[in-house]
């Protein structure tokens, strides 16, 4: 009886202490004067997330409580804010006080467990791991990954063609295909496994990656217990491992697979690769114990320096798994969102394709790292996609590691500060009156300079921002560049608009992204112009008409007026018009290495037409008439400044300068012309420039051939491709030795 009384008294005391502690924690925000929803004593506000996802609930509460408010995940207080000044303090300026991420119920102990990776690690351990991993994502290392990414994307194009041909209305589910692509790319570039899940949808690694995403919701009761009683974290993680080992958990299967890869790579002593795995293997510590590593570091005068160079075997395995899963999910989902937006905004898709074709004509199968730097509008499109869909917003939070002051708030140790990215990324204060619209021009330099640095945080912020940003952007830019050259994308019958979203490990399209993908260039193929084929005697007028049909139906999706002909014999009459009148024939070939190896088409031009060709070969400039997207007439001057790619006497459209009003500049979205170029050619009242190799949209006629005498001799190779798309070329006669002065005299006398 006495023992029973003692046990009763002891348990009652524990319950009272638990009650008082819980009650005190549930009044933290009330004492701080911060508004928020009323918490439940046991669950806090967790029950409110049963029917509404976290990111949507944050937006609802923002409307009700303002930009900064508080709620509770069990006993843990969570401060949610969309105030960019507070976010800058937490993520950047006071990083030493907020260097830890959110502690999830079934994650490993960030301080003690052997297999912690840098996403969960904190303090000096995080610094050590980050110091090992960062060099693997340097610009030099990313450049070396470009050929491998090119090869993976070529496999993607093959699969997309096959899938589009097999399905009705050429419908493609992009999320699944992009997941397979990013998995192959990550395994080859970062881990060193030759993978081809694009051709093998039943690949075991692919299936287990999908399983990891699904496993997180198979034991919701365990996650709930972890949130309710975080002090028993060691119990929940042990129970989680036990249950999922019984069920052959996908995460543990992948971890074993990565362990095998690490062992295999360690045996390849004669092979040194430039990937993440090699970077970590080179930094491996002699012992597999983190404790041994720390003890060894304590013996030297600068232990932090030692930390930067060391990593245990278990940490190598956990990081290989981290980058596999993180890249697999995030990059593929971003690509799916991007192509969805392009299908909904055809003017953006058209303009982006023009820029891509300018820098990377369709015959160029390999994209170089330096080529991507010229795709500025593509940068804007990617950044705008990440603004509209901050898919990692659920993990963009920091834990306060010591009591501190942020603004006028006293933040206690243990409190979480969560960035409400969906509200920040849609705030009219930062993004104008139409934040729901997809407008890549928000990211033009003059717009970015006006915006707060933390108004855009898709990769997180501060020192703990995503380490793989460069690699992710490389994949995004290369995939979009190559896919958009070959396909037009339209909404399919299966596509639901607006796109329904769901919350998993990230914010995902709930029903996938089903788009109609139509392969471009079909008009040429139907006319018999196939890659590597040889055709002679095509009437130039007929061929241009065929290309204009292709431009109208395939490239720009708009009606193009016929070429206007001139019957006068003025010396300024168009070269193209002269050729059209004579019904001459012209050589046409595809701009590809494969075509270059085949026999060129024979040029059947008449002697008079050949004379025009020779005369044109030293002309420096030409004026083109076209129309903008709303039908206004424009005059463009085309000048060539790049001669290094002029092999086989090919003349291509290289630079187009726009002579027009600023409002038309904005309509066509042509980048600003460099000041030094205006200084070199002062007689041109040009405002803007289309990049090297650009196609001129909606071209109507070539009206004047104008000799520009201020050009230097190195610039004398000039374009003849004026009504052609950038991936077709005219094989002209060999360059004449006529000087500009002799040509000017000939034209003046003619």
XYZ file of C-alpha atoms in Angstrom:
750
model
C 0.000 0.000 0.000
C 2.772 2.413 0.900
C 4.647 1.591 -2.332
C 1.490 2.200 -4.348
C 1.055 5.582 -2.676
C 4.631 6.541 -3.500
C 4.190 5.548 -7.153
C 0.902 7.472 -7.346
C 2.458 10.580 -5.830
C 5.490 10.362 -8.119
C 3.408 9.918 -11.276
C 1.069 12.714 -10.225
C 4.047 14.992 -9.743
C 5.412 14.128 -13.168
C 2.042 14.795 -14.758
C 1.819 18.155 -13.001
C 5.292 19.131 -14.162
C 4.412 18.038 -17.708
C 1.200 20.076 -17.541
C 2.927 23.219 -16.259
C 5.746 22.937 -18.789
C 3.329 22.388 -21.655
C 1.085 25.211 -20.508
C 3.990 27.633 -20.279
C 5.198 26.733 -23.772
C 1.706 27.191 -25.183
C 1.662 30.825 -24.015
C 5.005 31.908 -25.487
C 3.493 33.853 -28.385
C 0.855 35.381 -26.144
C 3.609 36.716 -23.858
C 5.527 38.029 -26.890
C 2.421 39.821 -28.190
C 2.462 37.857 -31.448
C -0.936 36.830 -32.857
C -1.809 33.332 -34.003
C -4.389 30.529 -33.844
C -5.427 29.157 -30.458
C -3.457 25.942 -29.734
C -4.762 22.648 -28.424
C -3.056 21.608 -25.163
C -1.807 18.277 -26.538
C -1.608 18.752 -30.320
C -0.910 22.451 -30.591
C -2.206 23.353 -34.081
C -1.231 20.104 -35.819
C -4.833 18.972 -36.291
C -5.455 21.941 -38.593
C -3.087 20.408 -41.159
C -5.173 17.248 -41.562
C -7.262 18.616 -44.426
C -5.274 21.669 -45.534
C -1.577 21.436 -46.531
C 0.955 23.396 -44.545
C 1.778 25.892 -47.325
C -1.899 26.740 -47.865
C -2.594 27.029 -44.137
C 0.279 29.485 -43.851
C -1.344 31.663 -46.496
C -4.721 31.491 -44.759
C -3.240 32.489 -41.431
C -1.317 35.318 -43.055
C -4.580 36.819 -44.278
C -5.995 36.539 -40.766
C -3.043 37.415 -38.520
C -0.680 39.452 -40.706
C 2.844 38.947 -42.019
C 4.203 37.544 -38.717
C 2.336 35.128 -36.458
C 2.921 32.026 -34.348
C 1.507 28.523 -34.056
C 2.522 25.250 -32.365
C 3.616 21.866 -33.657
C 2.879 19.939 -30.488
C 4.826 21.867 -27.833
C 7.247 23.443 -30.326
C 6.572 27.139 -31.093
C 6.872 28.078 -34.767
C 7.188 31.719 -35.793
C 6.010 32.185 -39.389
C 6.908 35.356 -41.231
C 6.869 36.861 -44.695
C 8.666 40.014 -43.512
C 11.788 40.140 -45.692
C 13.715 42.129 -43.075
C 13.128 39.467 -40.425
C 14.072 36.745 -42.912
C 17.297 38.551 -43.716
C 18.141 38.742 -40.004
C 17.430 35.048 -39.406
C 18.893 33.484 -42.561
C 21.820 35.826 -43.171
C 22.810 38.414 -40.577
C 22.279 36.309 -37.437
C 23.238 32.968 -38.950
C 25.321 32.074 -35.869
C 22.123 32.139 -33.807
C 20.046 30.288 -36.428
C 22.451 27.765 -37.955
C 20.276 24.668 -37.357
C 17.426 23.350 -39.459
C 14.138 22.052 -38.164
C 14.397 18.778 -36.228
C 11.983 16.250 -37.738
C 10.425 13.460 -35.624
C 12.194 10.488 -37.255
C 15.459 12.008 -38.424
C 18.824 10.999 -37.005
C 20.373 12.935 -34.145
C 22.205 15.867 -35.789
C 24.929 15.876 -33.109
C 25.563 12.232 -32.226
C 24.605 9.847 -35.046
C 27.384 8.620 -37.328
C 25.431 8.935 -40.599
C 24.253 12.546 -40.395
C 24.496 14.445 -43.684
C 24.899 18.191 -44.001
C 21.177 18.899 -44.506
C 20.483 17.928 -40.879
C 23.912 18.573 -39.346
C 24.528 21.753 -37.393
C 27.309 23.759 -35.846
C 30.912 22.811 -36.537
C 29.892 19.451 -37.920
C 27.859 21.179 -40.623
C 30.796 23.455 -41.437
C 33.090 20.460 -41.838
C 30.694 18.590 -44.147
C 29.865 21.661 -46.185
C 33.560 22.365 -46.620
C 34.074 18.910 -48.137
C 31.059 19.036 -50.463
C 31.257 22.628 -51.761
C 34.268 22.138 -54.097
C 32.372 19.387 -55.932
C 29.906 22.042 -57.130
C 32.398 24.671 -58.225
C 32.022 26.205 -61.681
C 35.039 24.253 -62.946
C 33.589 20.921 -61.791
C 30.136 21.744 -63.164
C 31.666 22.595 -66.557
C 33.174 19.109 -66.737
C 29.750 17.550 -66.154
C 28.265 19.188 -69.256
C 29.050 16.352 -71.748
C 27.436 13.778 -69.454
C 24.308 15.903 -69.054
C 24.192 16.329 -72.856
C 24.215 12.583 -73.305
C 21.430 12.034 -70.773
C 19.254 14.686 -72.430
C 19.725 13.026 -75.822
C 18.212 9.885 -74.299
C 15.358 12.051 -73.002
C 14.611 13.388 -76.491
C 14.462 9.846 -77.861
C 11.998 8.810 -75.158
C 9.837 11.903 -75.675
C 9.617 11.248 -79.406
C 8.647 7.636 -78.836
C 6.129 8.504 -76.129
C 4.530 11.277 -78.182
C 4.195 8.969 -81.191
C 2.614 6.151 -79.184
C 0.005 8.199 -77.320
C -3.143 9.790 -78.652
C -2.869 13.512 -79.370
C 0.898 13.150 -78.716
C 0.366 13.547 -74.961
C 3.358 13.243 -72.645
C 3.355 13.068 -68.837
C 6.380 15.214 -68.118
C 6.850 14.748 -64.373
C 7.577 11.036 -64.663
C 9.923 11.472 -67.633
C 11.835 14.292 -65.950
C 12.207 12.239 -62.770
C 13.854 9.479 -64.756
C 16.118 11.997 -66.477
C 17.290 13.684 -63.271
C 17.906 10.313 -61.643
C 20.144 9.240 -64.536
C 21.971 12.567 -64.524
C 22.639 12.594 -60.782
C 23.802 8.989 -60.686
C 26.218 9.553 -63.549
C 27.503 13.010 -62.615
C 27.646 12.788 -58.830
C 27.817 9.120 -57.871
C 29.453 7.523 -60.892
C 26.806 4.938 -61.833
C 25.927 4.460 -65.509
C 22.163 4.527 -65.338
C 19.448 4.574 -68.006
C 16.078 4.569 -66.293
C 14.767 6.630 -69.216
C 14.859 3.456 -71.290
C 14.015 1.201 -68.335
C 11.018 2.523 -66.320
C 11.189 -0.564 -64.053
C 14.728 0.142 -62.862
C 15.005 -0.819 -59.147
C 16.781 2.399 -58.116
C 14.021 4.434 -59.771
C 11.292 2.427 -58.052
C 12.926 2.774 -54.641
C 13.357 6.533 -55.133
C 9.620 6.695 -55.728
C 9.176 4.513 -52.662
C 11.070 6.948 -50.445
C 8.671 9.714 -51.438
C 5.705 7.472 -50.609
C 7.155 5.920 -47.428
C 6.924 9.196 -45.539
C 3.140 8.870 -45.340
C 2.925 5.140 -44.470
C 3.400 5.733 -40.726
C 1.680 9.057 -40.008
C 0.949 8.004 -36.443
C 4.683 7.725 -35.763
C 5.287 11.228 -37.135
C 2.443 12.533 -34.980
C 3.913 10.984 -31.831
C 7.282 12.488 -32.723
C 5.757 15.962 -33.013
C 3.769 15.596 -29.790
C 6.656 14.339 -27.650
C 9.915 15.538 -29.233
C 11.897 14.814 -26.065
C 11.447 11.078 -26.788
C 13.128 11.460 -30.178
C 15.481 8.489 -29.642
C 12.464 6.239 -29.074
C 10.692 7.296 -32.265
C 13.744 6.977 -34.518
C 14.481 3.475 -33.139
C 10.879 2.421 -33.689
C 10.901 3.908 -37.208
C 14.025 1.972 -38.215
C 12.641 -1.265 -36.755
C 9.293 -1.001 -38.561
C 10.751 -0.001 -41.911
C 13.452 -2.673 -41.796
C 10.677 -5.232 -41.478
C 8.907 -3.720 -44.490
C 12.099 -3.499 -46.595
C 12.031 0.289 -46.540
C 13.151 1.973 -49.767
C 15.437 4.444 -47.995
C 17.363 1.638 -46.326
C 17.581 -0.267 -49.648
C 19.044 2.792 -51.356
C 21.427 3.346 -48.447
C 22.769 -0.206 -48.880
C 23.111 0.393 -52.613
C 25.098 3.586 -52.025
C 27.307 1.724 -49.565
C 28.090 -0.796 -52.311
C 28.940 2.019 -54.709
C 31.302 3.608 -52.191
C 33.086 0.282 -51.704
C 33.324 -0.226 -55.454
C 34.681 3.265 -56.097
C 37.277 2.847 -53.373
C 38.726 -0.149 -55.228
C 39.249 1.902 -58.417
C 42.607 3.272 -57.313
C 43.781 3.926 -60.879
C 40.711 5.937 -61.843
C 40.121 9.479 -60.602
C 36.783 11.055 -61.557
C 35.649 14.645 -61.262
C 32.437 14.027 -59.344
C 30.979 14.428 -55.868
C 31.783 10.855 -54.858
C 35.472 11.313 -55.678
C 35.539 14.581 -53.745
C 34.212 12.812 -50.653
C 36.460 9.764 -51.055
C 39.493 12.023 -51.229
C 38.423 13.566 -47.918
C 37.763 10.292 -46.095
C 39.120 10.010 -42.569
C 41.104 6.936 -41.493
C 38.482 5.938 -38.937
C 34.755 5.455 -39.492
C 33.945 7.126 -36.181
C 32.981 10.766 -35.898
C 34.155 10.672 -32.292
C 37.612 9.507 -33.392
C 37.721 12.295 -35.941
C 36.891 14.882 -33.294
C 39.464 13.450 -30.882
C 42.125 13.587 -33.584
C 41.174 17.160 -34.439
C 41.501 18.206 -30.786
C 45.220 17.322 -30.866
C 46.079 20.041 -33.375
C 46.129 23.778 -32.845
C 43.474 24.533 -35.468
C 40.860 21.760 -35.283
C 38.456 23.537 -37.638
C 41.031 23.334 -40.428
C 41.193 19.581 -39.884
C 37.397 19.348 -39.975
C 37.243 20.867 -43.431
C 39.248 18.000 -44.909
C 37.651 14.985 -43.251
C 34.599 12.773 -43.682
C 33.744 9.301 -42.379
C 32.565 6.397 -44.500
C 29.002 6.576 -43.147
C 28.880 10.288 -43.889
C 29.953 9.602 -47.480
C 27.125 7.079 -47.866
C 24.533 9.408 -46.338
C 25.586 12.296 -48.603
C 25.397 10.148 -51.719
C 21.844 9.254 -50.731
C 21.009 12.886 -49.877
C 21.995 14.279 -53.264
C 20.343 11.394 -55.074
C 16.955 11.986 -53.454
C 17.120 15.796 -53.274
C 18.040 16.235 -56.928
C 15.663 13.523 -58.132
C 12.625 15.247 -56.684
C 13.305 18.976 -56.867
C 14.828 19.414 -60.337
C 12.294 17.165 -62.053
C 9.351 18.934 -60.421
C 10.710 22.360 -61.374
C 11.044 21.223 -65.004
C 7.451 20.001 -65.001
C 6.214 23.340 -63.646
C 8.303 25.249 -66.198
C 6.907 23.433 -69.223
C 3.393 23.738 -67.813
C 3.832 27.517 -67.719
C 5.244 27.554 -71.247
C 2.167 25.691 -72.481
C -0.057 28.284 -70.784
C 1.982 31.244 -72.091
C 2.778 30.622 -75.768
C 4.279 34.101 -76.200
C 6.884 33.231 -73.563
C 7.507 29.876 -75.207
C 7.968 31.578 -78.597
C 10.325 34.223 -77.317
C 12.361 31.705 -75.325
C 12.700 29.473 -78.377
C 13.958 32.408 -80.441
C 16.691 33.083 -77.905
C 17.655 29.415 -77.737
C 17.745 29.103 -81.526
C 19.859 32.242 -81.686
C 22.566 30.781 -79.488
C 22.056 27.077 -80.231
C 20.815 26.446 -83.782
C 19.024 23.173 -84.168
C 21.860 21.314 -85.828
C 24.149 21.790 -82.832
C 23.608 18.633 -80.807
C 26.086 19.403 -78.020
C 25.526 22.355 -75.715
C 28.653 23.889 -74.277
C 28.839 25.350 -70.793
C 29.693 28.819 -72.115
C 26.675 28.781 -74.458
C 24.362 28.723 -71.461
C 25.688 32.046 -70.190
C 24.165 33.779 -73.226
C 20.638 32.545 -72.491
C 19.534 35.426 -70.282
C 15.822 35.133 -71.039
C 16.002 31.447 -70.120
C 17.420 32.530 -66.765
C 14.400 34.772 -66.297
C 11.994 31.949 -67.175
C 13.636 29.564 -64.692
C 13.703 32.165 -61.930
C 10.053 33.052 -62.526
C 9.113 29.363 -62.354
C 10.901 29.043 -59.029
C 9.111 32.163 -57.806
C 5.667 30.808 -58.640
C 6.431 27.334 -57.317
C 8.733 27.450 -54.247
C 8.444 23.688 -53.920
C 10.874 23.369 -50.983
C 8.997 25.929 -48.887
C 8.012 23.357 -46.245
C 11.660 22.938 -45.135
C 12.760 26.590 -45.336
C 13.031 27.089 -41.578
C 15.728 27.698 -38.965
C 15.916 26.766 -35.292
C 17.060 29.337 -32.768
C 20.132 27.961 -30.961
C 20.435 30.709 -28.326
C 18.218 33.491 -26.985
C 18.494 36.532 -29.237
C 16.699 39.617 -30.513
C 15.329 39.909 -34.037
C 13.800 43.279 -34.777
C 11.713 44.076 -31.710
C 11.131 40.403 -30.800
C 12.958 38.356 -28.177
C 13.372 34.887 -29.717
C 13.903 32.085 -27.155
C 16.208 29.127 -27.788
C 14.400 26.226 -29.456
C 11.864 28.320 -31.374
C 11.534 27.651 -35.112
C 11.395 30.526 -37.589
C 9.644 29.468 -40.796
C 9.761 31.511 -44.008
C 6.308 31.845 -45.576
C 7.725 31.682 -49.095
C 4.408 31.405 -50.895
C 3.360 34.726 -49.453
C 6.771 36.340 -50.022
C 6.873 35.151 -53.651
C 3.355 36.449 -54.315
C 3.572 39.728 -52.425
C 2.532 42.652 -54.699
C 4.963 44.852 -52.769
C 7.853 42.960 -54.364
C 6.315 41.601 -57.570
C 3.816 44.197 -58.769
C 0.064 44.080 -59.089
C -0.026 40.795 -61.017
C 1.986 38.283 -58.944
C -0.250 35.433 -60.145
C 0.824 36.017 -63.759
C 3.846 34.277 -65.266
C 6.101 37.145 -66.276
C 9.834 36.376 -66.643
C 10.629 40.053 -67.239
C 10.291 40.602 -63.487
C 13.896 39.418 -63.295
C 15.421 41.923 -65.665
C 18.404 43.641 -63.985
C 16.650 46.945 -63.399
C 13.763 45.120 -61.681
C 16.023 42.937 -59.536
C 17.962 45.944 -58.247
C 14.771 47.418 -56.796
C 13.807 44.212 -54.962
C 14.866 43.048 -51.504
C 17.396 40.197 -51.593
C 15.206 37.836 -49.533
C 12.071 38.439 -51.608
C 13.136 35.398 -53.703
C 14.358 32.333 -51.775
C 13.571 29.114 -53.684
C 16.971 27.663 -52.699
C 16.826 28.891 -49.122
C 19.034 31.718 -47.972
C 22.296 32.554 -46.278
C 25.203 30.129 -45.746
C 22.828 27.138 -45.609
C 21.330 27.771 -49.037
C 21.227 24.729 -51.318
C 24.765 23.511 -52.098
C 23.733 22.106 -55.488
C 22.362 25.334 -56.984
C 24.855 25.384 -59.861
C 24.225 21.770 -60.793
C 20.445 22.204 -60.608
C 20.542 25.278 -62.849
C 22.840 23.479 -65.292
C 20.297 20.680 -65.670
C 17.375 23.076 -65.962
C 18.993 25.220 -68.641
C 20.305 22.331 -70.710
C 17.038 20.392 -70.642
C 14.921 23.392 -71.620
C 17.384 24.420 -74.352
C 17.450 21.050 -76.076
C 13.814 20.053 -75.576
C 12.344 23.377 -76.693
C 14.331 23.303 -79.934
C 12.638 20.038 -80.923
C 9.129 20.315 -79.454
C 6.202 22.697 -79.168
C 4.101 22.243 -76.039
C 0.362 22.747 -75.733
C -2.208 21.923 -73.034
C -3.642 18.425 -73.480
C -7.143 17.169 -72.734
C -5.819 15.537 -69.543
C -4.319 18.737 -68.176
C -6.196 20.358 -65.287
C -5.903 24.149 -65.089
C -5.144 25.606 -62.598
C -2.678 22.878 -61.797
C -3.740 21.026 -58.616
C -0.920 20.688 -56.088
C -0.233 18.356 -53.193
C 2.230 18.420 -50.337
C 4.722 15.609 -50.015
C 8.449 15.872 -49.514
C 8.006 18.925 -51.777
C 5.028 20.700 -53.346
C 4.083 18.435 -56.272
C 1.560 18.465 -59.134
C -1.195 16.247 -57.760
C -2.111 14.646 -61.110
C 1.178 15.033 -62.982
C 1.696 17.395 -65.916
C 0.123 16.100 -69.143
C 1.025 18.183 -72.198
C 0.744 17.724 -75.943
C 4.259 17.651 -77.379
C 4.475 18.226 -81.127
C 7.800 17.741 -82.780
C 8.949 20.776 -84.708
C 10.110 20.820 -88.333
C 7.474 18.420 -89.660
C 6.703 20.688 -92.617
C 10.273 20.304 -93.866
C 10.145 16.553 -93.380
C 6.918 16.275 -95.352
C 8.531 18.260 -98.157
C 11.379 15.776 -98.363
C 14.066 17.716 -96.513
C 15.334 14.992 -94.201
C 18.624 15.098 -92.374
C 21.460 13.853 -94.526
C 19.377 13.738 -97.714
C 20.533 15.289 -101.005
C 18.107 17.307 -103.095
C 18.936 19.496 -106.085
C 17.024 21.865 -108.298
C 14.538 23.202 -105.730
C 13.091 26.483 -107.027
C 14.035 29.190 -104.569
C 10.577 30.770 -104.629
C 8.940 27.398 -103.890
C 11.403 26.628 -101.131
C 10.923 29.969 -99.422
C 7.176 29.485 -99.633
C 7.557 26.075 -98.032
C 9.727 27.504 -95.258
C 7.256 30.300 -94.685
C 4.541 27.694 -94.290
C 6.749 25.943 -91.759
C 7.429 29.220 -89.961
C 3.738 29.964 -89.826
C 2.602 26.547 -88.632
C 5.546 25.305 -86.626
C 7.728 28.106 -85.353
C 5.666 31.165 -84.549
C 2.064 30.007 -84.579
C 0.897 33.106 -86.426
C 0.073 34.173 -89.953
C 2.926 35.515 -92.089
C 2.206 37.685 -95.112
C 3.762 36.782 -98.487
C 6.949 38.491 -99.596
C 6.352 41.791 -101.299
C 7.934 42.006 -104.768
C 9.355 45.077 -106.428
C 9.430 45.567 -110.204
C 11.744 48.586 -110.199
C 15.377 48.215 -111.202
C 16.745 50.426 -108.461
C 20.188 49.545 -107.180
C 18.574 49.152 -103.743
C 16.202 46.355 -104.824
C 16.386 43.301 -102.646
C 18.740 40.456 -103.400
C 16.016 38.044 -102.345
C 13.496 39.712 -104.673
C 15.938 39.437 -107.566
C 16.412 35.766 -106.891
C 12.683 35.206 -106.590
C 11.966 36.862 -109.952
C 14.326 34.483 -111.740
C 12.825 31.328 -110.229
C 16.411 30.298 -109.514
C 17.268 27.220 -107.502
C 19.362 27.164 -104.375
C 21.233 24.668 -102.277
C 19.678 23.864 -98.871
C 21.138 21.727 -96.139
C 20.696 21.159 -92.437
C 23.165 22.720 -90.060
C 24.454 19.537 -88.418
C 27.651 17.546 -88.304
C 25.879 14.653 -89.954
C 24.835 16.822 -92.878
C 28.304 18.302 -93.188
C 29.713 14.847 -93.822
C 27.225 14.184 -96.628
C 27.439 15.543 -100.142
C 26.338 19.142 -100.458
C 23.466 20.042 -102.736
C 24.532 21.408 -106.094
C 24.007 25.107 -106.589
C 22.070 25.742 -109.816
C 22.051 29.529 -109.756
C 22.117 31.416 -113.039
C 25.153 33.536 -113.834
C 23.208 36.700 -113.011
C 22.192 35.284 -109.646
C 25.785 34.233 -108.975
C 26.821 37.812 -109.551
C 24.384 38.896 -106.872
C 25.844 36.292 -104.542
C 29.378 37.488 -105.109
C 28.349 41.082 -104.593
C 26.524 40.220 -101.400
C 29.490 38.355 -99.983
C 31.238 41.583 -98.982
C 28.200 43.581 -97.934
C 28.312 44.498 -94.273
C 24.715 45.318 -93.496
C 21.161 44.826 -94.657
C 17.865 46.326 -93.608
C 14.925 44.012 -93.013
C 11.244 44.826 -92.713
C 9.220 42.799 -90.264
C 6.293 43.117 -87.892
C 6.139 42.847 -84.135
C 3.641 40.753 -82.171
C 0.850 43.309 -82.585
C 1.400 43.967 -86.284
C 3.422 47.172 -86.176
C 6.018 47.582 -88.885
C 9.640 47.402 -87.783
C 12.927 48.049 -89.512
C 15.936 45.986 -88.465
C 19.553 46.294 -89.507
C 21.542 43.066 -89.602
C 25.314 43.215 -89.191
C 27.811 40.404 -88.898
C 30.637 40.660 -86.351
C 31.541 36.993 -85.915
C 33.551 35.240 -88.612
C 35.106 32.336 -86.730
C 32.215 29.974 -87.510
C 32.047 30.787 -91.207
C 33.207 27.505 -92.688
C 32.207 26.150 -96.089
C 31.266 29.702 -97.148
C 28.063 29.727 -95.122
C 26.364 33.001 -94.286
C 24.026 33.105 -91.320
C 22.075 35.727 -89.453
C 24.396 36.708 -86.617
C 23.394 40.059 -85.173
C 20.157 41.985 -85.659
C 19.871 45.546 -84.410
C 16.446 46.979 -83.923
C 15.689 50.513 -85.151
C 12.471 51.412 -83.410
C 10.651 52.971 -80.510
C 11.167 51.886 -76.869
C 7.592 50.613 -76.571
C 8.158 48.266 -79.495
C 11.374 47.182 -77.811
C 9.311 45.965 -74.889
C 6.845 44.170 -77.141
C 9.522 42.134 -78.867
C 11.630 41.838 -75.718
C 14.946 42.405 -77.500
C 17.906 42.945 -75.134
C 19.560 46.357 -75.016
C 22.266 47.043 -77.561
C 25.753 47.513 -76.029
C 26.932 51.118 -75.885
C 30.322 50.234 -77.340
C 28.569 48.876 -80.422
C 26.668 52.112 -80.884
C 29.924 54.003 -80.572
C 31.517 51.875 -83.265
C 28.579 52.413 -85.638
C 27.195 55.863 -84.822
C 25.008 56.100 -87.922
C 22.787 53.296 -86.603
C 20.018 54.584 -84.372
C 19.676 51.124 -82.909
C 18.072 50.525 -79.564
C 18.406 46.791 -79.104
C 20.007 43.635 -80.361
C 18.927 40.066 -80.948
C 21.716 37.679 -80.055
C 24.033 35.812 -82.383
C 22.142 33.515 -84.750
C 18.716 34.949 -83.941
C 15.701 34.284 -86.124
C 13.688 37.339 -87.114
C 10.044 36.743 -86.131
C 7.278 37.273 -88.706
C 9.673 38.377 -91.437
C 7.861 40.008 -94.353
C 10.491 41.290 -96.728
C 14.077 42.313 -97.273
C 13.760 45.853 -98.542
C 17.188 47.444 -98.763
C 20.759 46.307 -99.096
C 22.806 48.983 -97.385
C 26.579 49.210 -97.441
C 27.922 50.154 -94.021
C 31.329 51.650 -94.656
C 32.403 51.961 -91.019
C 32.733 48.204 -90.591
C 36.197 46.795 -90.212
C 37.678 44.235 -92.650
C 37.298 41.426 -90.124
C 33.527 41.954 -90.261
C 33.090 41.648 -94.011
C 31.497 38.179 -94.094
C 27.806 38.885 -94.208
C 24.493 37.106 -93.924
C 22.230 35.966 -96.762
C 19.838 33.945 -94.638
C 16.982 36.409 -94.317
C 13.756 34.515 -94.749
C 15.150 31.189 -93.523
C 14.933 29.697 -90.072
C 18.204 29.514 -88.185
C 18.682 25.782 -88.638
C 18.697 25.941 -92.470
C 21.500 27.453 -94.521
C 22.155 28.649 -98.025
C 25.351 27.341 -99.561
C 26.646 30.366 -101.494
C 29.507 30.887 -103.884
C 33.019 31.411 -102.569
C 33.768 34.787 -101.088
C 34.846 37.410 -103.575
C 37.987 39.486 -103.152
C 36.076 42.661 -103.945
C 36.846 45.410 -101.491
C 34.170 47.543 -99.967
C 35.368 50.529 -102.014
C 35.153 48.647 -105.356
C 31.741 47.285 -104.411
C 30.540 50.772 -103.528
C 31.671 52.049 -106.925
C 29.999 49.149 -108.715
C 26.721 49.734 -106.887
C 26.940 53.458 -107.509
C 27.363 52.947 -111.236
C 24.696 50.271 -111.440
